[in-house]
Amino acid sequence: MSNAPLLEASGLTLRYGPVTALDDVGIEIFPGEVVAIVGESGSGKSTLLRVLSGLLKPEAGTVTYRAPDGEAADIHAMGEAALRRLHRTDWGFVHQNPRDGLRMGVSAGGNIGERLMATGARHYGSIREAATEWLRRVEIDPARIDMLPRQFSGGMQQRLQIARTLVTHPRLVFMDEPTGGLDVSVQARLLDLIRELVADLGLAVLLVTHDIAAARLLAHRLLVMRHGRVVEQGLTDRVLDDPQHEYTQLLVASVLAA
Ligand SMILES: Nc1ncnc2c1ncn2[C@@H]1O[C@H](COP(=O)(O)OP(=O)(O)OP(=O)(O)O)[C@@H](O)[C@H]1O
């Protein structure tokens, strides 16, 4: 991991009418680091992820991204086209619902190939070869390459979304409850797969989850949110084994009791 953060945010504040979804939040993520944002429903996790990835503008605060050439840019000041380019190239976004990250009317191979083409790939044979390889990597039978996502189970759709997102080797991947809508047995295998891929590719990941076990498995570092504020942060094992904040203690105890 290098010394300069890949993404750095400070003073993020956002209100929805009377609800303060983010209250002076700061975060940084370094290359190759997996950071999980945990907290109960409504604590502001998804809002934070949307602000950090440029999908939502904060009322106050800045989000700075450092490009591979070392240039740092405020992502909320860079304009739509530049932000879209980042999402197509350096960044990936894995949604809780695969329908939000896949094109449901396009074949499995097309879903993967399309993302490669958006970064400049043109040769049909090599795009199809890469799509085949990625289907294999996410444990989908490559014989299904021409099938539509809706012919896949929920777990397969999620794996396809992950293949589509990772095929271009993004540097930073945002994941919003990636195992959220799935059966427990499917969740466990998917978490293992995500862990393997993230380690293989050396990805930086910002993961939002209310699943403490998922955070423990995947994340180097944790941020605990409550009512739009970060109440505690630190290395995953330290936060979970020796929580300092009362709210984190409750959160950890409730998982142990479940
Ligand atoms: N579009 C919106 N309009 C109004 N209020 C919203 C909107 N989106 C979120 N909120 C509110 O902002 C707060 C933070 O919501 P957010 O979705 O970020 O929390 P979360 O921690 O991701 O919750 P969950 O785990 O349930 O997704 C909540 O009180 C929520 O009701």
JSON list of N, CA and C in Angstrom, two decimals, residues 87-94 101-102 111-113 115-116 119 130-131 133-135 137-138 158-175 178 190 192-206:
[
{"chain": "A", "resi": 87, "resn": "HIS", "atom": "N", "xyz": [-16.08, 6.31, -13.69]},
{"chain": "A", "resi": 87, "resn": "HIS", "atom": "CA", "xyz": [-16.92, 5.14, -13.41]},
{"chain": "A", "resi": 87, "resn": "HIS", "atom": "C", "xyz": [-16.70, 4.04, -14.45]},
{"chain": "A", "resi": 88, "resn": "ARG", "atom": "N", "xyz": [-16.35, 4.44, -15.68]},
{"chain": "A", "resi": 88, "resn": "ARG", "atom": "CA", "xyz": [-16.14, 3.44, -16.73]},
{"chain": "A", "resi": 88, "resn": "ARG", "atom": "C", "xyz": [-14.76, 2.81, -16.66]},
{"chain": "A", "resi": 89, "resn": "THR", "atom": "N", "xyz": [-13.80, 3.51, -16.07]},
{"chain": "A", "resi": 89, "resn": "THR", "atom": "CA", "xyz": [-12.41, 3.06, -16.17]},
{"chain": "A", "resi": 89, "resn": "THR", "atom": "C", "xyz": [-11.82, 2.68, -14.80]},
{"chain": "A", "resi": 90, "resn": "ASP", "atom": "N", "xyz": [-11.48, 3.67, -13.99]},
{"chain": "A", "resi": 90, "resn": "ASP", "atom": "CA", "xyz": [-10.78, 3.43, -12.72]},
{"chain": "A", "resi": 90, "resn": "ASP", "atom": "C", "xyz": [-11.68, 2.84, -11.64]},
{"chain": "A", "resi": 91, "resn": "TRP", "atom": "N", "xyz": [-12.98, 3.08, -11.75]},
{"chain": "A", "resi": 91, "resn": "TRP", "atom": "CA", "xyz": [-13.89, 2.69, -10.68]},
{"chain": "A", "resi": 91, "resn": "TRP", "atom": "C", "xyz": [-14.86, 1.61, -11.12]},
{"chain": "A", "resi": 92, "resn": "GLY", "atom": "N", "xyz": [-15.38, 0.88, -10.12]},
{"chain": "A", "resi": 92, "resn": "GLY", "atom": "CA", "xyz": [-16.47, -0.04, -10.36]},
{"chain": "A", "resi": 92, "resn": "GLY", "atom": "C", "xyz": [-17.49, 0.13, -9.26]},
{"chain": "A", "resi": 93, "resn": "PHE", "atom": "N", "xyz": [-18.74, -0.24, -9.54]},
{"chain": "A", "resi": 93, "resn": "PHE", "atom": "CA", "xyz": [-19.79, -0.12, -8.53]},
{"chain": "A", "resi": 93, "resn": "PHE", "atom": "C", "xyz": [-20.60, -1.41, -8.55]},
{"chain": "A", "resi": 94, "resn": "VAL", "atom": "N", "xyz": [-20.63, -2.12, -7.43]},
{"chain": "A", "resi": 94, "resn": "VAL", "atom": "CA", "xyz": [-21.44, -3.34, -7.33]},
{"chain": "A", "resi": 94, "resn": "VAL", "atom": "C", "xyz": [-22.67, -3.01, -6.47]},
{"chain": "A", "resi": 101, "resn": "GLY", "atom": "N", "xyz": [-27.01, -3.07, -11.75]},
{"chain": "A", "resi": 101, "resn": "GLY", "atom": "CA", "xyz": [-25.65, -3.03, -12.29]},
{"chain": "A", "resi": 101, "resn": "GLY", "atom": "C", "xyz": [-25.49, -3.80, -13.59]},
{"chain": "A", "resi": 102, "resn": "LEU", "atom": "N", "xyz": [-26.55, -4.52, -13.98]},
{"chain": "A", "resi": 102, "resn": "LEU", "atom": "CA", "xyz": [-26.49, -5.31, -15.22]},
{"chain": "A", "resi": 102, "resn": "LEU", "atom": "C", "xyz": [-27.43, -4.72, -16.24]},
{"chain": "A", "resi": 111, "resn": "ASN", "atom": "N", "xyz": [-22.79, -8.42, -21.34]},
{"chain": "A", "resi": 111, "resn": "ASN", "atom": "CA", "xyz": [-22.65, -7.58, -20.15]},
{"chain": "A", "resi": 111, "resn": "ASN", "atom": "C", "xyz": [-21.18, -7.38, -19.78]},
{"chain": "A", "resi": 112, "resn": "ILE", "atom": "N", "xyz": [-20.40, -8.43, -19.93]},
{"chain": "A", "resi": 112, "resn": "ILE", "atom": "CA", "xyz": [-18.98, -8.31, -19.59]},
{"chain": "A", "resi": 112, "resn": "ILE", "atom": "C", "xyz": [-18.24, -7.58, -20.72]},
{"chain": "A", "resi": 113, "resn": "GLY", "atom": "N", "xyz": [-18.54, -7.97, -21.97]},
{"chain": "A", "resi": 113, "resn": "GLY", "atom": "CA", "xyz": [-17.85, -7.39, -23.11]},
{"chain": "A", "resi": 113, "resn": "GLY", "atom": "C", "xyz": [-18.09, -5.89, -23.26]},
{"chain": "A", "resi": 115, "resn": "ARG", "atom": "N", "xyz": [-18.47, -3.65, -21.05]},
{"chain": "A", "resi": 115, "resn": "ARG", "atom": "CA", "xyz": [-17.64, -2.85, -20.15]},
{"chain": "A", "resi": 115, "resn": "ARG", "atom": "C", "xyz": [-16.19, -2.78, -20.69]},
{"chain": "A", "resi": 116, "resn": "LEU", "atom": "N", "xyz": [-15.74, -3.89, -21.28]},
{"chain": "A", "resi": 116, "resn": "LEU", "atom": "CA", "xyz": [-14.41, -3.87, -21.90]},
{"chain": "A", "resi": 116, "resn": "LEU", "atom": "C", "xyz": [-14.37, -2.91, -23.08]},
{"chain": "A", "resi": 119, "resn": "THR", "atom": "N", "xyz": [-13.82, 0.65, -22.38]},
{"chain": "A", "resi": 119, "resn": "THR", "atom": "CA", "xyz": [-12.45, 1.09, -22.09]},
{"chain": "A", "resi": 119, "resn": "THR", "atom": "C", "xyz": [-11.56, 0.90, -23.32]},
{"chain": "A", "resi": 130, "resn": "ALA", "atom": "N", "xyz": [-12.19, -12.97, -23.18]},
{"chain": "A", "resi": 130, "resn": "ALA", "atom": "CA", "xyz": [-12.11, -12.38, -21.83]},
{"chain": "A", "resi": 130, "resn": "ALA", "atom": "C", "xyz": [-13.41, -12.63, -21.07]},
{"chain": "A", "resi": 131, "resn": "ALA", "atom": "N", "xyz": [-14.55, -12.51, -21.77]},
{"chain": "A", "resi": 131, "resn": "ALA", "atom": "CA", "xyz": [-15.85, -12.74, -21.13]},
{"chain": "A", "resi": 131, "resn": "ALA", "atom": "C", "xyz": [-15.94, -14.19, -20.66]},
{"chain": "A", "resi": 133, "resn": "GLU", "atom": "N", "xyz": [-13.48, -16.20, -19.89]},
{"chain": "A", "resi": 133, "resn": "GLU", "atom": "CA", "xyz": [-12.57, -16.37, -18.77]},
{"chain": "A", "resi": 133, "resn": "GLU", "atom": "C", "xyz": [-13.19, -15.81, -17.47]},
{"chain": "A", "resi": 134, "resn": "TRP", "atom": "N", "xyz": [-13.85, -14.66, -17.60]},
{"chain": "A", "resi": 134, "resn": "TRP", "atom": "CA", "xyz": [-14.43, -14.05, -16.40]},
{"chain": "A", "resi": 134, "resn": "TRP", "atom": "C", "xyz": [-15.65, -14.82, -15.89]},
{"chain": "A", "resi": 135, "resn": "LEU", "atom": "N", "xyz": [-16.42, -15.39, -16.82]},
{"chain": "A", "resi": 135, "resn": "LEU", "atom": "CA", "xyz": [-17.54, -16.24, -16.38]},
{"chain": "A", "resi": 135, "resn": "LEU", "atom": "C", "xyz": [-16.98, -17.39, -15.55]},
{"chain": "A", "resi": 137, "resn": "ARG", "atom": "N", "xyz": [-14.17, -17.42, -13.91]},
{"chain": "A", "resi": 137, "resn": "ARG", "atom": "CA", "xyz": [-13.63, -16.90, -12.64]},
{"chain": "A", "resi": 137, "resn": "ARG", "atom": "C", "xyz": [-14.72, -16.71, -11.60]},
{"chain": "A", "resi": 138, "resn": "VAL", "atom": "N", "xyz": [-15.92, -16.33, -12.05]},
{"chain": "A", "resi": 138, "resn": "VAL", "atom": "CA", "xyz": [-17.01, -16.12, -11.08]},
{"chain": "A", "resi": 138, "resn": "VAL", "atom": "C", "xyz": [-17.91, -17.37, -10.99]},
{"chain": "A", "resi": 158, "resn": "GLN", "atom": "N", "xyz": [-25.59, -11.90, -9.37]},
{"chain": "A", "resi": 158, "resn": "GLN", "atom": "CA", "xyz": [-24.66, -11.08, -8.60]},
{"chain": "A", "resi": 158, "resn": "GLN", "atom": "C", "xyz": [-23.22, -11.39, -9.03]},
{"chain": "A", "resi": 159, "resn": "ARG", "atom": "N", "xyz": [-22.92, -12.65, -9.29]},
{"chain": "A", "resi": 159, "resn": "ARG", "atom": "CA", "xyz": [-21.56, -12.99, -9.74]},
{"chain": "A", "resi": 159, "resn": "ARG", "atom": "C", "xyz": [-21.29, -12.39, -11.12]},
{"chain": "A", "resi": 160, "resn": "LEU", "atom": "N", "xyz": [-22.34, -12.36, -11.95]},
{"chain": "A", "resi": 160, "resn": "LEU", "atom": "CA", "xyz": [-22.17, -11.74, -13.28]},
{"chain": "A", "resi": 160, "resn": "LEU", "atom": "C", "xyz": [-21.90, -10.24, -13.13]},
{"chain": "A", "resi": 161, "resn": "GLN", "atom": "N", "xyz": [-22.62, -9.60, -12.21]},
{"chain": "A", "resi": 161, "resn": "GLN", "atom": "CA", "xyz": [-22.38, -8.18, -12.00]},
{"chain": "A", "resi": 161, "resn": "GLN", "atom": "C", "xyz": [-20.93, -7.94, -11.55]},
{"chain": "A", "resi": 162, "resn": "ILE", "atom": "N", "xyz": [-20.44, -8.84, -10.73]},
{"chain": "A", "resi": 162, "resn": "ILE", "atom": "CA", "xyz": [-19.06, -8.71, -10.25]},
{"chain": "A", "resi": 162, "resn": "ILE", "atom": "C", "xyz": [-18.07, -8.90, -11.42]},
{"chain": "A", "resi": 163, "resn": "ALA", "atom": "N", "xyz": [-18.34, -9.87, -12.28]},
{"chain": "A", "resi": 163, "resn": "ALA", "atom": "CA", "xyz": [-17.47, -10.07, -13.45]},
{"chain": "A", "resi": 163, "resn": "ALA", "atom": "C", "xyz": [-17.49, -8.83, -14.34]},
{"chain": "A", "resi": 164, "resn": "ARG", "atom": "N", "xyz": [-18.68, -8.29, -14.58]},
{"chain": "A", "resi": 164, "resn": "ARG", "atom": "CA", "xyz": [-18.80, -7.10, -15.42]},
{"chain": "A", "resi": 164, "resn": "ARG", "atom": "C", "xyz": [-18.01, -5.93, -14.82]},
{"chain": "A", "resi": 165, "resn": "THR", "atom": "N", "xyz": [-18.05, -5.84, -13.50]},
{"chain": "A", "resi": 165, "resn": "THR", "atom": "CA", "xyz": [-17.39, -4.71, -12.84]},
{"chain": "A", "resi": 165, "resn": "THR", "atom": "C", "xyz": [-15.86, -4.88, -12.83]},
{"chain": "A", "resi": 166, "resn": "LEU", "atom": "N", "xyz": [-15.40, -6.11, -12.63]},
{"chain": "A", "resi": 166, "resn": "LEU", "atom": "CA", "xyz": [-13.96, -6.31, -12.43]},
{"chain": "A", "resi": 166, "resn": "LEU", "atom": "C", "xyz": [-13.17, -6.56, -13.71]},
{"chain": "A", "resi": 167, "resn": "VAL", "atom": "N", "xyz": [-13.87, -6.86, -14.80]},
{"chain": "A", "resi": 167, "resn": "VAL", "atom": "CA", "xyz": [-13.16, -7.25, -16.03]},
{"chain": "A", "resi": 167, "resn": "VAL", "atom": "C", "xyz": [-12.18, -6.18, -16.50]},
{"chain": "A", "resi": 168, "resn": "THR", "atom": "N", "xyz": [-12.47, -4.92, -16.19]},
{"chain": "A", "resi": 168, "resn": "THR", "atom": "CA", "xyz": [-11.58, -3.84, -16.64]},
{"chain": "A", "resi": 168, "resn": "THR", "atom": "C", "xyz": [-10.50, -3.51, -15.60]},
{"chain": "A", "resi": 169, "resn": "HIS", "atom": "N", "xyz": [-10.42, -4.32, -14.55]},
{"chain": "A", "resi": 169, "resn": "HIS", "atom": "CA", "xyz": [-9.43, -4.08, -13.48]},
{"chain": "A", "resi": 169, "resn": "HIS", "atom": "C", "xyz": [-9.48, -2.67, -12.91]},
{"chain": "A", "resi": 170, "resn": "PRO", "atom": "N", "xyz": [-10.62, -2.28, -12.37]},
{"chain": "A", "resi": 170, "resn": "PRO", "atom": "CA", "xyz": [-10.69, -0.94, -11.76]},
{"chain": "A", "resi": 170, "resn": "PRO", "atom": "C", "xyz": [-9.75, -0.87, -10.56]},
{"chain": "A", "resi": 171, "resn": "ARG", "atom": "N", "xyz": [-9.39, 0.35, -10.17]},
{"chain": "A", "resi": 171, "resn": "ARG", "atom": "CA", "xyz": [-8.51, 0.51, -8.99]},
{"chain": "A", "resi": 171, "resn": "ARG", "atom": "C", "xyz": [-9.32, 0.58, -7.72]},
{"chain": "A", "resi": 172, "resn": "LEU", "atom": "N", "xyz": [-10.56, 1.05, -7.83]},
{"chain": "A", "resi": 172, "resn": "LEU", "atom": "CA", "xyz": [-11.40, 1.26, -6.65]},
{"chain": "A", "resi": 172, "resn": "LEU", "atom": "C", "xyz": [-12.81, 0.76, -6.96]},
{"chain": "A", "resi": 173, "resn": "VAL", "atom": "N", "xyz": [-13.31, -0.10, -6.08]},
{"chain": "A", "resi": 173, "resn": "VAL", "atom": "CA", "xyz": [-14.65, -0.65, -6.30]},
{"chain": "A", "resi": 173, "resn": "VAL", "atom": "C", "xyz": [-15.53, -0.31, -5.11]},
{"chain": "A", "resi": 174, "resn": "PHE", "atom": "N", "xyz": [-16.68, 0.25, -5.39]},
{"chain": "A", "resi": 174, "resn": "PHE", "atom": "CA", "xyz": [-17.68, 0.54, -4.37]},
{"chain": "A", "resi": 174, "resn": "PHE", "atom": "C", "xyz": [-18.66, -0.64, -4.35]},
{"chain": "A", "resi": 175, "resn": "MET", "atom": "N", "xyz": [-18.95, -1.15, -3.17]},
{"chain": "A", "resi": 175, "resn": "MET", "atom": "CA", "xyz": [-19.91, -2.27, -3.07]},
{"chain": "A", "resi": 175, "resn": "MET", "atom": "C", "xyz": [-20.96, -1.94, -2.03]},
{"chain": "A", "resi": 178, "resn": "PRO", "atom": "N", "xyz": [-23.28, -6.16, -1.17]},
{"chain": "A", "resi": 178, "resn": "PRO", "atom": "CA", "xyz": [-23.24, -7.04, -2.35]},
{"chain": "A", "resi": 178, "resn": "PRO", "atom": "C", "xyz": [-23.86, -8.41, -2.13]},
{"chain": "A", "resi": 190, "resn": "LEU", "atom": "N", "xyz": [-20.30, -16.43, -1.99]},
{"chain": "A", "resi": 190, "resn": "LEU", "atom": "CA", "xyz": [-20.06, -15.18, -2.72]},
{"chain": "A", "resi": 190, "resn": "LEU", "atom": "C", "xyz": [-19.02, -14.32, -1.98]},
{"chain": "A", "resi": 192, "resn": "ASP", "atom": "N", "xyz": [-16.61, -15.41, -0.11]},
{"chain": "A", "resi": 192, "resn": "ASP", "atom": "CA", "xyz": [-15.30, -16.03, -0.36]},
{"chain": "A", "resi": 192, "resn": "ASP", "atom": "C", "xyz": [-14.77, -15.65, -1.73]},
{"chain": "A", "resi": 193, "resn": "LEU", "atom": "N", "xyz": [-15.67, -15.69, -2.71]},
{"chain": "A", "resi": 193, "resn": "LEU", "atom": "CA", "xyz": [-15.28, -15.35, -4.08]},
{"chain": "A", "resi": 193, "resn": "LEU", "atom": "C", "xyz": [-14.82, -13.89, -4.15]},
{"chain": "A", "resi": 194, "resn": "ILE", "atom": "N", "xyz": [-15.58, -13.00, -3.53]},
{"chain": "A", "resi": 194, "resn": "ILE", "atom": "CA", "xyz": [-15.19, -11.58, -3.54]},
{"chain": "A", "resi": 194, "resn": "ILE", "atom": "C", "xyz": [-13.82, -11.43, -2.88]},
{"chain": "A", "resi": 195, "resn": "ARG", "atom": "N", "xyz": [-13.63, -12.13, -1.77]},
{"chain": "A", "resi": 195, "resn": "ARG", "atom": "CA", "xyz": [-12.35, -12.02, -1.07]},
{"chain": "A", "resi": 195, "resn": "ARG", "atom": "C", "xyz": [-11.19, -12.46, -1.95]},
{"chain": "A", "resi": 196, "resn": "GLU", "atom": "N", "xyz": [-11.38, -13.59, -2.66]},
{"chain": "A", "resi": 196, "resn": "GLU", "atom": "CA", "xyz": [-10.32, -14.09, -3.53]},
{"chain": "A", "resi": 196, "resn": "GLU", "atom": "C", "xyz": [-10.01, -13.11, -4.66]},
{"chain": "A", "resi": 197, "resn": "LEU", "atom": "N", "xyz": [-11.06, -12.61, -5.30]},
{"chain": "A", "resi": 197, "resn": "LEU", "atom": "CA", "xyz": [-10.86, -11.73, -6.45]},
{"chain": "A", "resi": 197, "resn": "LEU", "atom": "C", "xyz": [-10.19, -10.42, -6.03]},
{"chain": "A", "resi": 198, "resn": "VAL", "atom": "N", "xyz": [-10.66, -9.89, -4.90]},
{"chain": "A", "resi": 198, "resn": "VAL", "atom": "CA", "xyz": [-10.11, -8.62, -4.40]},
{"chain": "A", "resi": 198, "resn": "VAL", "atom": "C", "xyz": [-8.62, -8.78, -4.09]},
{"chain": "A", "resi": 199, "resn": "ALA", "atom": "N", "xyz": [-8.26, -9.91, -3.48]},
{"chain": "A", "resi": 199, "resn": "ALA", "atom": "CA", "xyz": [-6.86, -10.14, -3.15]},
{"chain": "A", "resi": 199, "resn": "ALA", "atom": "C", "xyz": [-6.03, -10.37, -4.41]},
{"chain": "A", "resi": 200, "resn": "ASP", "atom": "N", "xyz": [-6.56, -11.17, -5.34]},
{"chain": "A", "resi": 200, "resn": "ASP", "atom": "CA", "xyz": [-5.84, -11.44, -6.60]},
{"chain": "A", "resi": 200, "resn": "ASP", "atom": "C", "xyz": [-5.55, -10.17, -7.37]},
{"chain": "A", "resi": 201, "resn": "LEU", "atom": "N", "xyz": [-6.56, -9.31, -7.45]},
{"chain": "A", "resi": 201, "resn": "LEU", "atom": "CA", "xyz": [-6.42, -8.11, -8.28]},
{"chain": "A", "resi": 201, "resn": "LEU", "atom": "C", "xyz": [-5.83, -6.94, -7.51]},
{"chain": "A", "resi": 202, "resn": "GLY", "atom": "N", "xyz": [-5.67, -7.09, -6.20]},
{"chain": "A", "resi": 202, "resn": "GLY", "atom": "CA", "xyz": [-5.13, -6.00, -5.39]},
{"chain": "A", "resi": 202, "resn": "GLY", "atom": "C", "xyz": [-6.01, -4.77, -5.38]},
{"chain": "A", "resi": 203, "resn": "LEU", "atom": "N", "xyz": [-7.33, -5.00, -5.37]},
{"chain": "A", "resi": 203, "resn": "LEU", "atom": "CA", "xyz": [-8.27, -3.89, -5.48]},
{"chain": "A", "resi": 203, "resn": "LEU", "atom": "C", "xyz": [-8.42, -3.12, -4.17]},
{"chain": "A", "resi": 204, "resn": "ALA", "atom": "N", "xyz": [-8.71, -1.84, -4.29]},
{"chain": "A", "resi": 204, "resn": "ALA", "atom": "CA", "xyz": [-9.21, -1.09, -3.15]},
{"chain": "A", "resi": 204, "resn": "ALA", "atom": "C", "xyz": [-10.73, -1.19, -3.20]},
{"chain": "A", "resi": 205, "resn": "VAL", "atom": "N", "xyz": [-11.34, -1.48, -2.04]},
{"chain": "A", "resi": 205, "resn": "VAL", "atom": "CA", "xyz": [-12.79, -1.65, -2.00]},
{"chain": "A", "resi": 205, "resn": "VAL", "atom": "C", "xyz": [-13.38, -0.85, -0.86]},
{"chain": "A", "resi": 206, "resn": "LEU", "atom": "N", "xyz": [-14.46, -0.15, -1.16]},
{"chain": "A", "resi": 206, "resn": "LEU", "atom": "CA", "xyz": [-15.26, 0.49, -0.12]},
{"chain": "A", "resi": 206, "resn": "LEU", "atom": "C", "xyz": [-16.56, -0.27, -0.06]}
]
